[in-house]
Coordinates of C-alpha atoms in Angstrom, one line a residue:
X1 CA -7.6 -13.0 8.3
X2 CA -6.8 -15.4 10.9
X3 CA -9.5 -16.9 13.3
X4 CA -7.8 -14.9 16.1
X5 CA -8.4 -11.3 14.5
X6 CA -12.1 -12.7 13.7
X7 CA -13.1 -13.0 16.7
X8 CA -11.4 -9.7 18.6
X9 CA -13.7 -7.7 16.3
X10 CA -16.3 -9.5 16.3
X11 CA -16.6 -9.1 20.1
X12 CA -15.9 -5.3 19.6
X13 CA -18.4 -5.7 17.3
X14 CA -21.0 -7.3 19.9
X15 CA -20.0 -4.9 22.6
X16 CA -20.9 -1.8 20.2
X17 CA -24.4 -3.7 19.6
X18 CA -24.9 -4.0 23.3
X19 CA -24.4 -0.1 23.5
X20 CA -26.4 1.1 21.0
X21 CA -29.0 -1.3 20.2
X22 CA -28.6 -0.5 16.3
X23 CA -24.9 -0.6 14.5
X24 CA -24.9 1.7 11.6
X25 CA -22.3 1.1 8.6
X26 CA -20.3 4.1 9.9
X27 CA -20.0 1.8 13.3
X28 CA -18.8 -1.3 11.0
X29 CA -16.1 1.1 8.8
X30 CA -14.8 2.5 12.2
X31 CA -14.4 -1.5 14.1
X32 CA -12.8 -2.8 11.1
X33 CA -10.7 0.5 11.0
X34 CA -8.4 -0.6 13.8
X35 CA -4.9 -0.9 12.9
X36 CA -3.7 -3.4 15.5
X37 CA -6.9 -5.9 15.2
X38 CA -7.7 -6.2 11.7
X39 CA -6.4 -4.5 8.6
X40 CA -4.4 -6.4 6.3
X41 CA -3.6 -4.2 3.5
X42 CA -1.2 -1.3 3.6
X43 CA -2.4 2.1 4.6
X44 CA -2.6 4.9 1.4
X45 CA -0.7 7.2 3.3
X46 CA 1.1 7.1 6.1
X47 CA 2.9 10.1 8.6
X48 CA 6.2 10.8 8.4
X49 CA 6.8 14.0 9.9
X50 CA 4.7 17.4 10.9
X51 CA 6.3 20.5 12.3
X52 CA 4.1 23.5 13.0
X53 CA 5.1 27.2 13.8
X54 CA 2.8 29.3 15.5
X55 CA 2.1 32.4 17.4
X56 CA 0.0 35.4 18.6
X57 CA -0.4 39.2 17.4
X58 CA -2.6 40.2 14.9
X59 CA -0.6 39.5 11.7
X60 CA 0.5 35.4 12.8
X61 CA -0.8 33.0 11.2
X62 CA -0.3 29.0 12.0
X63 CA 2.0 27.3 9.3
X64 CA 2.7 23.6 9.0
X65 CA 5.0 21.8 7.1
X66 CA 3.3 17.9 6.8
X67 CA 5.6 15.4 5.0
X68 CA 3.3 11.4 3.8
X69 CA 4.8 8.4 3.0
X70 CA 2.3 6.7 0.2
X71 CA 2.3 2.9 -0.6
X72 CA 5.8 3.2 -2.8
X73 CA 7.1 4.2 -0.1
X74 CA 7.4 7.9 -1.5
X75 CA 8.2 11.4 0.3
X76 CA 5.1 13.9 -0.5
X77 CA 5.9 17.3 1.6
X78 CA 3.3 20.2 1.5
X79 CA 3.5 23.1 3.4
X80 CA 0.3 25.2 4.3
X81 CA -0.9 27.9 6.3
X82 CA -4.0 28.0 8.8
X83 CA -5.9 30.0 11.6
X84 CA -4.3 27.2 14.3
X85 CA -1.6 24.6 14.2
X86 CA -4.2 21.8 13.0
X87 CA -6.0 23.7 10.7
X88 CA -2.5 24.4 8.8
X89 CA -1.7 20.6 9.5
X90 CA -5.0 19.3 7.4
X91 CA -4.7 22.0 4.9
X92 CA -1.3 20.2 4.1
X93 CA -2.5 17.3 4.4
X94 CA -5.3 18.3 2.0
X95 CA -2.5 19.2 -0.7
X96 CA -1.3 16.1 -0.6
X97 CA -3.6 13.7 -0.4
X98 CA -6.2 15.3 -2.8
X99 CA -9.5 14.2 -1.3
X100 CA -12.2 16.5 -1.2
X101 CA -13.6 16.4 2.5
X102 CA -15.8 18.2 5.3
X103 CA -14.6 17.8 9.1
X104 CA -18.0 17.0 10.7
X105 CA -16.6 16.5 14.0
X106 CA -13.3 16.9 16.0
X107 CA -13.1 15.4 19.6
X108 CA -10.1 14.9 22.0
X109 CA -10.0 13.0 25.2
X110 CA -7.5 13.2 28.2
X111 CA -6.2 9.9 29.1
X112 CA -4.6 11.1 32.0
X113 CA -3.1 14.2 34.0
X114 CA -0.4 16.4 33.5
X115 CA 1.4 18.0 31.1
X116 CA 2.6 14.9 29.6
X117 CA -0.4 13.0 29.3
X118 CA -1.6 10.7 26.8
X119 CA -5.0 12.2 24.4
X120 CA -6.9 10.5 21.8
X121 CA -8.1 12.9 19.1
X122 CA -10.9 11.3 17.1
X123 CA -12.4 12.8 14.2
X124 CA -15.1 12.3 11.7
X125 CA -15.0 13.9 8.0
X126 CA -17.6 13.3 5.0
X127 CA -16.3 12.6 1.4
X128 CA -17.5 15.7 -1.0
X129 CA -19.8 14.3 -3.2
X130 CA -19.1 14.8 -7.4
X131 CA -22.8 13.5 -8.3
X132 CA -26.3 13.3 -6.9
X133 CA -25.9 9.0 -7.0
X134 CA -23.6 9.3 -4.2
X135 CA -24.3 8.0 -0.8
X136 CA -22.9 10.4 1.6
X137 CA -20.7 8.8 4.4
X138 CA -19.0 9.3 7.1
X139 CA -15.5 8.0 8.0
X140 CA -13.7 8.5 11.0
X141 CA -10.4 8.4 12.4
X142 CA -8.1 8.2 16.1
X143 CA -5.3 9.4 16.7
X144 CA -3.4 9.1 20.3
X145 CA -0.6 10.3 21.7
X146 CA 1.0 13.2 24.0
X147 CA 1.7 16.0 21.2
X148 CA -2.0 16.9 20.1
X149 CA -1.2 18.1 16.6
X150 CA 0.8 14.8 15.4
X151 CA -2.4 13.0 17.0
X152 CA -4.9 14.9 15.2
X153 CA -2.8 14.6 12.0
X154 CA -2.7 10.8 12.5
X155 CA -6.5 10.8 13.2
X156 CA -7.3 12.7 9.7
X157 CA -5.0 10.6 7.9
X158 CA -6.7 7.3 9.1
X159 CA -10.1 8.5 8.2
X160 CA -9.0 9.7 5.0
X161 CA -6.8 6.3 4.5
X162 CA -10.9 5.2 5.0
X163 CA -12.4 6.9 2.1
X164 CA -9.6 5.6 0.0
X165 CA -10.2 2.2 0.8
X166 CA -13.9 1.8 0.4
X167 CA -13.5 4.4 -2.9
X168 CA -11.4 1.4 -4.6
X169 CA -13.6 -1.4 -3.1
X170 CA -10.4 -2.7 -1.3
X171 CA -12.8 -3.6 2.0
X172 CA -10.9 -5.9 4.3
X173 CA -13.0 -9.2 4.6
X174 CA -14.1 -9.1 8.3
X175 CA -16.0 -5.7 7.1
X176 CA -18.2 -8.2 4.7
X177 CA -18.2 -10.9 7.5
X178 CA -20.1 -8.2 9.7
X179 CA -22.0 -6.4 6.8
X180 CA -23.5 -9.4 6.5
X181 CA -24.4 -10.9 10.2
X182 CA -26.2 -7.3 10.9
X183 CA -28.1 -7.8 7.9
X184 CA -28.9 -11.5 8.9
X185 CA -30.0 -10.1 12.6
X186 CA -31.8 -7.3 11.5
X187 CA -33.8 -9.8 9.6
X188 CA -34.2 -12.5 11.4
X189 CA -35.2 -10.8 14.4
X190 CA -37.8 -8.4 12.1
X191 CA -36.6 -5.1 12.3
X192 CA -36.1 -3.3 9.4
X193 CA -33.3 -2.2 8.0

């Protein structure tokens, strides 16, 4: 990672610090989460395409056909039903990618007006745990754009892409740069951790 990347997230980093007072792992996963300012390695999985058909009456039900790219490059394709267009969307998603999650929390944000405006979907989701040694975290992910379903799709994706990453230990290196100066401050400055 270059000296330039460093130092974007570090004052991300320091701005989130500011904010809250106390920067909690989740916080650290999520800065060194951005696409455009630090990750190095490839994604696990990637969007290619999502269509959704959807309607009203009693009998309808939301289906979505979700198609990944993984780091081959290869076509997974799933198709799943749902109570809404994003419910069917994850459940696809869930076919495919094979993670065992819980949403936790799903937010969207206008960015501006209209019908045509620009929304950032974030959400958070908590890995399933197998055993009682397990830490339970949670990842998070954005997703923006004007079509709310491929945003929320995109947002699901990156947190999931999350869990995958720090389940093989493949942690970019600005994520043990920080680890490790929010330790250092915590205890040089006496608070526990």
């Amino acid at each position: 990672m270059d000296d330039t990347k460093l130092n974007h997230v570090f004052l991300k980093f320091k701005a989130v610090a500011e904010l809250k007072k106390r920067v909690t792992d989740a916080d650290l996963v999520a800065l060194v989460s951005d696409v455009d300012t630090c990750r190095s390695d490839e994604p696990a999985w990637k969007l290619l395409e999502v269509q959704v058909v959807c309607g009203s009456g009693t009998l309808s039900r939301s289906t979505a056909i979700v198609t990944l790219v993984d780091k081959k490059g290869q076509e997974h394709v799933a198709c799943s039903v749902g109570t809404g267009p994003i419910d069917s969307a994850y459940k696809a998603v869930d076919l495919i990618v094979k993670e065992a999650v819980t949403l936790l929390e799903y937010s969207m944000d206008g960015i501006s007006e209209g019908i045509d405006s620009i929304s950032t979907i974030r959400v958070s989701i908590r890995k399933n745990c197998q055993s009682t040694h397990e830490t339970l975290q949670t990842f998070e992910g954005m997703g923006v754009g004007t079509d709310i379903v491929v945003s929320s799709v995109k947002a699901y994706i990156g947190a999931l892409n999350n869990i995958i990453r720090i389940s093989n230990n493949n942690l970019p290196e600005i994520y043990i740069y920080i680890y490790i100066y929010t330790r250092y401050r915590f205890w040089a400055n006496g608070r526990p951790n």
